Tab-separated table of C-alpha atoms in Angstrom:
chain	number	residue	atom	x	y	z
Y	1	UNK	CA	84.133	98.427	105.722
Y	2	UNK	CA	83.181	97.180	102.382
Y	3	UNK	CA	81.158	99.990	100.765
Y	4	UNK	CA	77.468	98.882	99.846
Y	5	UNK	CA	76.741	98.144	96.364
Y	6	UNK	CA	74.314	98.014	93.568
Y	7	UNK	CA	72.469	94.679	92.754
Y	8	UNK	CA	74.620	93.625	89.756
Y	9	UNK	CA	77.775	94.210	91.453
Y	10	UNK	CA	80.062	97.495	91.491
Y	11	UNK	CA	80.186	99.265	88.280
Y	12	UNK	CA	81.508	102.781	88.849
Y	13	UNK	CA	82.878	104.610	86.156
Y	14	UNK	CA	84.288	102.748	83.010
Y	15	UNK	CA	82.604	103.526	80.462
Y	16	UNK	CA	84.145	106.553	77.903
Y	17	UNK	CA	82.670	109.054	77.468
Y	18	UNK	CA	83.603	112.945	76.010
Y	19	UNK	CA	81.664	114.969	78.944
Y	20	UNK	CA	80.175	118.007	77.695
Y	21	UNK	CA	82.387	121.050	77.383
Y	22	UNK	CA	85.623	118.961	78.265
Y	23	UNK	CA	87.505	117.854	75.275
Y	24	UNK	CA	88.579	114.439	75.848
Y	25	UNK	CA	87.283	110.508	76.690
Y	26	UNK	CA	86.361	110.564	80.259
Y	27	UNK	CA	85.782	107.573	82.520
Y	28	UNK	CA	81.827	108.320	83.459
Y	29	UNK	CA	79.496	105.973	85.326
Y	30	UNK	CA	76.480	105.344	83.680
Y	31	UNK	CA	74.750	103.740	86.909
Y	32	UNK	CA	75.288	107.928	88.416
Y	33	UNK	CA	76.893	110.145	86.179
Y	34	UNK	CA	79.675	110.597	88.091
Y	35	UNK	CA	82.910	112.085	85.943
Y	36	UNK	CA	85.611	110.068	87.084
Y	37	UNK	CA	89.028	112.286	85.889
Y	38	UNK	CA	91.616	110.792	86.243
Y	39	UNK	CA	95.110	112.079	86.501
Y	40	UNK	CA	98.962	110.732	86.641
Y	41	UNK	CA	100.210	109.414	89.805
Y	42	UNK	CA	103.028	110.846	92.318
Y	43	UNK	CA	105.542	108.412	93.159
Y	44	UNK	CA	107.796	109.667	95.957
Y	45	UNK	CA	111.353	107.536	97.295
Y	46	UNK	CA	114.556	107.711	97.868
Y	47	UNK	CA	118.139	106.066	97.573
Y	48	UNK	CA	118.694	105.792	100.781
Y	49	UNK	CA	123.209	105.769	101.764
Y	50	UNK	CA	124.604	104.414	105.021
Y	51	UNK	CA	128.438	104.290	104.604
Y	52	UNK	CA	129.260	102.252	101.448
Y	53	UNK	CA	126.001	100.997	100.805
Y	54	UNK	CA	122.434	101.838	99.496
Y	55	UNK	CA	119.470	100.298	100.769
Y	56	UNK	CA	116.915	97.864	99.257
Y	57	UNK	CA	113.998	96.389	99.884
Y	58	UNK	CA	112.396	93.050	98.414
Y	59	UNK	CA	108.605	93.033	97.328
Y	60	UNK	CA	106.000	91.591	98.936
Y	61	UNK	CA	103.501	92.307	96.395
Y	62	UNK	CA	102.547	92.743	93.133
Y	63	UNK	CA	103.749	93.765	90.535
Y	64	UNK	CA	107.616	91.781	90.932
Y	65	UNK	CA	106.579	90.120	93.932
Y	66	UNK	CA	110.046	88.853	95.355
Y	67	UNK	CA	112.309	91.638	93.261
Y	68	UNK	CA	114.142	94.053	94.688
Y	69	UNK	CA	113.166	97.302	94.500
Y	70	UNK	CA	113.975	101.382	96.609
Y	71	UNK	CA	111.302	102.462	99.138
Y	72	UNK	CA	109.059	104.295	97.451
Y	73	UNK	CA	105.339	104.700	96.605
Y	74	UNK	CA	102.429	106.812	95.677
Y	75	UNK	CA	102.257	110.116	97.202
Y	76	UNK	CA	99.147	110.536	99.615
Y	77	UNK	CA	96.550	113.691	100.292
Y	78	UNK	CA	97.691	116.364	101.623
Y	79	UNK	CA	101.369	115.101	101.913
Y	80	UNK	CA	104.579	117.162	100.819
Y	81	UNK	CA	106.877	114.833	98.589
Y	82	UNK	CA	109.835	114.845	101.323
Y	83	UNK	CA	107.105	113.677	103.840
Y	84	UNK	CA	106.052	110.727	101.305
Y	85	UNK	CA	109.524	109.584	100.546
Y	86	UNK	CA	110.045	109.308	104.542
Y	87	UNK	CA	106.722	107.534	105.422
Y	88	UNK	CA	107.878	104.946	102.232
Y	89	UNK	CA	111.245	104.551	103.820
Y	90	UNK	CA	109.496	103.937	107.208
Y	91	UNK	CA	106.735	101.981	105.873
Y	92	UNK	CA	108.936	99.693	103.705
Y	93	UNK	CA	111.945	99.133	105.579
Y	94	UNK	CA	111.604	100.742	108.985
Y	95	UNK	CA	113.973	103.295	107.754
Y	96	UNK	CA	115.196	107.086	109.423
Y	97	UNK	CA	116.525	108.820	106.463
Y	98	UNK	CA	117.709	112.414	105.567
Y	99	UNK	CA	116.614	113.189	102.438
Y	100	UNK	CA	119.912	115.111	100.830
Y	101	UNK	CA	117.952	116.725	97.403
Y	102	UNK	CA	116.095	115.678	94.614
Y	103	UNK	CA	118.007	112.895	92.962
Y	104	UNK	CA	115.733	112.456	89.515
Y	105	UNK	CA	112.489	112.725	87.990
Y	106	UNK	CA	111.789	110.111	86.235
Y	107	UNK	CA	108.843	109.950	83.545
Y	108	UNK	CA	107.147	106.801	82.569
Y	109	UNK	CA	103.865	108.015	80.288
Y	110	UNK	CA	102.713	104.029	79.069
Y	111	UNK	CA	101.483	103.819	82.935
Y	112	UNK	CA	100.631	107.832	83.402
Y	113	UNK	CA	103.305	107.754	86.140
Y	114	UNK	CA	105.721	110.466	87.940
Y	115	UNK	CA	108.449	109.200	89.804
Y	116	UNK	CA	110.481	111.815	91.891
Y	117	UNK	CA	113.420	109.992	93.736
Y	118	UNK	CA	115.627	111.912	96.360
Y	119	UNK	CA	118.843	111.047	98.088
Y	120	UNK	CA	118.959	110.193	101.425
Y	121	UNK	CA	121.420	109.239	104.380
Y	122	UNK	CA	120.544	106.322	106.718
Y	123	UNK	CA	120.377	108.195	110.004
Y	124	UNK	CA	121.393	104.419	111.680
Y	125	UNK	CA	121.799	101.163	109.646
Y	126	UNK	CA	118.956	99.783	111.932
Y	127	UNK	CA	116.712	98.314	109.158
Y	128	UNK	CA	113.325	96.173	109.360
Y	129	UNK	CA	110.714	95.120	106.548
Y	130	UNK	CA	107.242	96.294	106.429
Y	131	UNK	CA	104.223	94.940	105.878
Y	132	UNK	CA	104.896	95.251	102.126
Y	133	UNK	CA	108.999	93.930	101.621
Y	134	UNK	CA	109.878	90.223	101.945
Y	135	UNK	CA	113.262	91.126	103.231
Y	136	UNK	CA	115.551	94.546	103.266
Y	137	UNK	CA	119.317	95.315	103.097
Y	138	UNK	CA	122.267	97.248	102.791
Y	139	UNK	CA	124.095	96.604	99.693
Y	140	UNK	CA	127.890	97.319	98.807
Y	141	UNK	CA	127.381	98.669	95.208
Y	142	UNK	CA	128.679	94.874	93.834
Y	143	UNK	CA	126.856	93.131	96.201
Y	144	UNK	CA	123.158	94.767	94.344
Y	145	UNK	CA	121.641	91.795	92.995
Y	146	UNK	CA	121.453	93.744	89.304
Y	147	UNK	CA	119.724	90.459	87.954
Y	148	UNK	CA	116.480	91.039	90.615
Y	149	UNK	CA	115.705	94.467	90.584
Y	150	UNK	CA	111.965	94.869	90.244
Y	151	UNK	CA	111.714	98.009	87.272
Y	152	UNK	CA	113.836	99.563	84.809
Y	153	UNK	CA	113.330	103.197	87.110
Y	154	UNK	CA	115.042	100.860	90.178
Y	155	UNK	CA	118.523	100.615	88.140
Y	156	UNK	CA	118.103	104.491	86.621
Y	157	UNK	CA	118.070	106.012	90.019
Y	158	UNK	CA	120.898	103.436	91.345
Y	159	UNK	CA	123.390	104.535	88.579
Y	160	UNK	CA	121.924	108.385	88.588
Y	161	UNK	CA	122.590	107.857	92.581
Y	162	UNK	CA	126.114	106.458	92.215
Y	163	UNK	CA	126.835	109.554	89.265
Y	164	UNK	CA	125.604	112.124	90.991
Y	165	UNK	CA	128.060	111.362	93.955
Y	166	UNK	CA	131.345	110.250	91.951
Y	167	UNK	CA	130.603	114.175	90.064
Y	168	UNK	CA	128.893	116.453	92.366
Y	169	UNK	CA	127.018	117.814	89.914
Y	170	UNK	CA	123.867	118.402	91.655
Y	171	UNK	CA	121.170	118.865	88.851
Y	172	UNK	CA	117.996	116.164	88.548
Y	173	UNK	CA	118.350	112.911	86.261
Y	174	UNK	CA	116.143	112.581	84.333
Y	175	UNK	CA	115.283	108.987	81.875
Y	176	UNK	CA	118.565	107.945	79.911
Y	177	UNK	CA	117.193	108.956	76.634
Y	178	UNK	CA	115.288	107.020	74.760
Y	179	UNK	CA	114.122	104.784	77.949
Y	180	UNK	CA	110.671	104.872	78.914
Y	181	UNK	CA	110.399	102.602	81.479
Y	182	UNK	CA	108.532	99.691	79.660
Y	183	UNK	CA	109.210	96.154	81.249
Y	184	UNK	CA	111.028	94.045	79.635
Y	185	UNK	CA	111.657	90.332	78.976
Y	186	UNK	CA	115.159	90.218	80.381
Y	187	UNK	CA	116.420	92.204	83.342
Y	188	UNK	CA	116.949	95.972	82.581
Y	189	UNK	CA	120.330	97.339	81.423
Y	190	UNK	CA	122.324	93.987	81.346
T	1	UNK	CA	77.533	114.339	75.418
T	2	UNK	CA	76.291	114.026	79.166
T	3	UNK	CA	76.000	110.672	80.684
T	4	UNK	CA	73.386	108.783	81.569
T	5	UNK	CA	72.072	109.995	85.142
T	6	UNK	CA	70.655	107.947	88.294
T	7	UNK	CA	66.562	109.175	88.824
T	8	UNK	CA	67.748	111.179	91.518
T	9	UNK	CA	71.018	113.033	89.606
T	10	UNK	CA	74.613	112.510	89.887
T	11	UNK	CA	75.615	110.925	93.311
T	12	UNK	CA	79.335	109.446	92.447
T	13	UNK	CA	81.544	108.453	95.268
T	14	UNK	CA	81.096	111.091	98.078
T	15	UNK	CA	80.867	108.712	100.872
T	16	UNK	CA	83.787	108.587	102.676
T	17	UNK	CA	84.454	104.791	104.130
T	18	UNK	CA	87.618	102.943	104.951
T	19	UNK	CA	87.293	99.550	102.379
T	20	UNK	CA	88.208	96.607	103.262
T	21	UNK	CA	92.432	96.068	103.426
T	22	UNK	CA	92.912	100.104	103.751
T	23	UNK	CA	93.732	102.083	105.920
T	24	UNK	CA	92.411	105.077	105.460
T	25	UNK	CA	88.988	106.949	104.547
T	26	UNK	CA	88.109	106.937	100.943
T	27	UNK	CA	85.439	108.468	98.642
T	28	UNK	CA	83.160	105.227	97.743
T	29	UNK	CA	79.691	105.670	95.950
T	30	UNK	CA	77.290	103.660	97.707
T	31	UNK	CA	75.171	103.520	94.481
T	32	UNK	CA	77.479	101.068	93.269
T	33	UNK	CA	80.519	100.562	95.261
T	34	UNK	CA	83.121	101.900	93.241
T	35	UNK	CA	86.224	103.357	95.553
T	36	UNK	CA	87.978	106.504	94.752
T	37	UNK	CA	91.158	106.406	94.744
T	38	UNK	CA	91.776	110.847	94.864
T	39	UNK	CA	96.169	111.323	94.476
T	40	UNK	CA	97.923	114.493	94.421
T	41	UNK	CA	97.416	116.151	91.285
T	42	UNK	CA	100.544	117.227	89.140
T	43	UNK	CA	101.257	120.660	87.731
T	44	UNK	CA	103.508	121.485	84.947
T	45	UNK	CA	104.456	124.974	84.237
T	46	UNK	CA	107.041	127.092	82.969
T	47	UNK	CA	109.092	130.102	83.788
T	48	UNK	CA	109.910	131.359	79.833
T	49	UNK	CA	112.476	134.029	79.057
T	50	UNK	CA	113.008	135.956	75.590
T	51	UNK	CA	116.180	138.081	76.382
T	52	UNK	CA	115.463	140.163	79.441
T	53	UNK	CA	111.623	139.169	79.700
T	54	UNK	CA	109.744	137.242	80.944
T	55	UNK	CA	106.433	135.505	79.747
T	56	UNK	CA	102.979	135.656	81.020
T	57	UNK	CA	99.500	135.272	80.451
T	58	UNK	CA	96.542	136.744	82.217
T	59	UNK	CA	94.260	134.381	83.761
T	60	UNK	CA	90.443	133.905	81.283
T	61	UNK	CA	89.298	131.295	83.897
T	62	UNK	CA	88.431	131.083	87.747
T	63	UNK	CA	90.071	130.998	90.404
T	64	UNK	CA	92.138	134.111	89.958
T	65	UNK	CA	90.464	135.220	87.280
T	66	UNK	CA	92.153	138.649	85.685
T	67	UNK	CA	95.134	137.766	87.149
T	68	UNK	CA	99.105	137.372	86.052
T	69	UNK	CA	100.144	133.557	86.277
T	70	UNK	CA	102.750	131.197	84.591
T	71	UNK	CA	102.028	129.154	81.329
T	72	UNK	CA	101.342	125.733	83.788
T	73	UNK	CA	98.477	123.660	84.260
T	74	UNK	CA	97.384	119.649	85.114
T	75	UNK	CA	100.097	117.306	83.543
T	76	UNK	CA	97.419	114.739	81.478
T	77	UNK	CA	96.929	111.389	81.287
T	78	UNK	CA	100.388	109.695	79.401
T	79	UNK	CA	102.323	112.639	78.972
T	80	UNK	CA	105.925	113.570	79.951
T	81	UNK	CA	105.850	116.018	82.479
T	82	UNK	CA	108.585	118.227	79.515
T	83	UNK	CA	105.590	117.735	77.303
T	84	UNK	CA	103.101	119.432	79.492
T	85	UNK	CA	105.170	122.193	80.091
T	86	UNK	CA	105.313	122.341	76.087
T	87	UNK	CA	101.661	122.117	75.615
T	88	UNK	CA	100.799	124.696	78.452
T	89	UNK	CA	103.147	127.442	77.019
T	90	UNK	CA	101.023	126.581	73.512
T	91	UNK	CA	97.588	126.191	74.561
T	92	UNK	CA	97.857	129.124	76.932
T	93	UNK	CA	100.066	131.670	74.970
T	94	UNK	CA	100.619	130.220	71.777
T	95	UNK	CA	104.369	130.096	72.317
T	96	UNK	CA	107.198	127.800	71.062
T	97	UNK	CA	109.455	127.266	73.812
T	98	UNK	CA	112.770	124.647	74.746
T	99	UNK	CA	113.036	123.542	77.985
T	100	UNK	CA	116.471	124.326	79.943
T	101	UNK	CA	115.902	122.271	83.070
T	102	UNK	CA	113.944	121.881	85.635
T	103	UNK	CA	113.431	125.254	87.703
T	104	UNK	CA	111.383	123.975	90.898
T	105	UNK	CA	109.323	121.348	92.798
T	106	UNK	CA	106.565	123.088	95.216
T	107	UNK	CA	104.976	120.893	97.306
T	108	UNK	CA	101.236	122.590	98.073
T	109	UNK	CA	99.939	119.689	100.230
T	110	UNK	CA	96.775	121.610	101.186
T	111	UNK	CA	95.510	121.341	97.772
T	112	UNK	CA	97.405	118.108	97.302
T	113	UNK	CA	99.688	119.936	94.069
T	114	UNK	CA	102.769	119.120	93.023
T	115	UNK	CA	103.905	121.497	90.191
T	116	UNK	CA	107.308	120.928	88.449
T	117	UNK	CA	107.980	124.155	86.905
T	118	UNK	CA	110.830	124.466	84.042
T	119	UNK	CA	113.216	127.210	82.928
T	120	UNK	CA	112.511	127.718	79.564
T	121	UNK	CA	113.361	130.042	76.240
T	122	UNK	CA	110.704	131.152	74.138
T	123	UNK	CA	111.836	130.149	70.058
T	124	UNK	CA	110.392	133.605	69.305
T	125	UNK	CA	108.625	136.398	70.633
T	126	UNK	CA	105.392	135.612	68.616
T	127	UNK	CA	102.925	134.557	71.519
T	128	UNK	CA	98.838	134.986	71.605
T	129	UNK	CA	96.229	134.282	73.884
T	130	UNK	CA	94.625	131.186	73.815
T	131	UNK	CA	91.024	130.419	75.086
T	132	UNK	CA	92.116	129.962	79.043
T	133	UNK	CA	94.298	133.275	78.776
T	134	UNK	CA	92.563	137.163	78.171
T	135	UNK	CA	95.871	138.151	77.379
T	136	UNK	CA	99.758	137.635	77.717
T	137	UNK	CA	102.407	139.579	77.395
T	138	UNK	CA	106.282	140.040	78.257
T	139	UNK	CA	107.874	141.695	80.816
T	140	UNK	CA	111.028	142.960	81.508
T	141	UNK	CA	111.254	142.488	85.544
T	142	UNK	CA	110.428	146.157	86.877
T	143	UNK	CA	107.358	145.756	84.748
T	144	UNK	CA	105.677	142.558	86.029
T	145	UNK	CA	102.402	143.276	87.513
T	146	UNK	CA	103.715	141.957	91.419
T	147	UNK	CA	100.883	142.925	92.843
T	148	UNK	CA	98.343	141.245	90.402
T	149	UNK	CA	99.916	137.816	90.883
T	150	UNK	CA	97.684	135.183	90.521
T	151	UNK	CA	99.594	132.789	93.145
T	152	UNK	CA	101.861	132.402	95.388
T	153	UNK	CA	104.385	130.505	93.756
T	154	UNK	CA	103.996	132.118	90.826
T	155	UNK	CA	106.341	134.898	92.532
T	156	UNK	CA	108.345	132.233	93.892
T	157	UNK	CA	109.094	130.723	90.517
T	158	UNK	CA	110.172	134.430	88.981
T	159	UNK	CA	112.061	134.597	92.181
T	160	UNK	CA	113.471	131.723	91.831
T	161	UNK	CA	114.825	132.143	87.755
T	162	UNK	CA	115.999	135.520	88.935
T	163	UNK	CA	118.459	133.606	91.004
T	164	UNK	CA	119.381	130.449	89.063
T	165	UNK	CA	120.198	132.759	86.414
T	166	UNK	CA	122.352	134.897	88.665
T	167	UNK	CA	123.744	132.266	90.883
T	168	UNK	CA	124.316	129.677	88.169
T	169	UNK	CA	123.498	127.486	90.497
T	170	UNK	CA	121.542	123.969	88.923
T	171	UNK	CA	119.739	122.903	91.812
T	172	UNK	CA	115.518	122.886	91.533
T	173	UNK	CA	114.211	125.177	93.854
T	174	UNK	CA	111.292	124.093	96.874
T	175	UNK	CA	109.175	126.175	98.653
T	176	UNK	CA	110.382	129.372	100.333
T	177	UNK	CA	111.264	128.537	104.231
T	178	UNK	CA	107.674	128.392	105.862
T	179	UNK	CA	105.304	128.815	102.756
T	180	UNK	CA	102.758	126.333	101.708
T	181	UNK	CA	100.963	127.987	98.859
T	182	UNK	CA	98.380	129.026	101.061
T	183	UNK	CA	96.559	132.589	99.385
T	184	UNK	CA	95.744	135.498	101.669
T	185	UNK	CA	94.159	138.587	101.664
T	186	UNK	CA	96.885	140.966	100.707
T	187	UNK	CA	99.267	139.888	97.486
T	188	UNK	CA	101.831	137.065	98.225
T	189	UNK	CA	104.885	137.946	99.286
T	190	UNK	CA	104.542	142.703	98.946
């Protein structure tokens, strides 16, 4: 159902003002006085293994439509981070998974995003593309479409997953040194 | 500076509607059509040690004014979680700290909050109450005001900090089994 709109169309909190008693610019709606306190967003996702294969999803939505990513998305209200990661695996890949611990916390401050990525295993190899995926697949390490990954943090998480399995060091990883998550023209890390 | 308000006062996105193409109720402003996509909020903080003492702050603001807490607060836009934890320690306790790893990720889904709590050490014992603190102090374990802690997750983080030091197990902790962070009448954990 569409919302009723003002005669001149939706405006909303788009004016930058420092509200009384505050010390930062906030987006304010000059129609109604509403102050939108914007906060960073939480992305939850997982690297899901099945034997020596890893689950990837080919994006059916922008940004980076057609590129491969992990099952991940915005945490919803009243949801735990673990439940969010399970939901995203089901929604994007029809995948039933079990979480095995926190793999990484990535900071992407440029877009005010914090990513919590879990290590997980598939409970079965039955997967199917959901509405936000063009395709899903289980890839051996050397079959991963490295040139067609959607975001730098997908590469980070895959590398960290492999390294955690190899070393057994269970400390969650963070951004690679100096990496901010900014997109480059060339595919990340290659 | 106060925002211009509609003649009947601020309303903002307060009407529950499912926007076209969405599948969840969102808060919509029927004045202007703005859709407020509410997201969970990220709290960043730290358990800061100085020798055998731990830094606590007595809250000068509601909720739980007068009770003791860790230096922690909402992550700001374009801030990394680590920088947020450093900022909160400085703002609330005048404390310079160094982070030593992620101590815990706590899910408080009832209030749509995810807490990232770091383990940290004070770089000096010089501390001072900031505007949001009535008092700050460095407490030995048996001096901690257990009956006057502000939130259940403060107790969790203190217990997890002590346990991490004792066991050396660096995996970040999560909510204690069954604990949701709901406030109880009695002080938590006692």
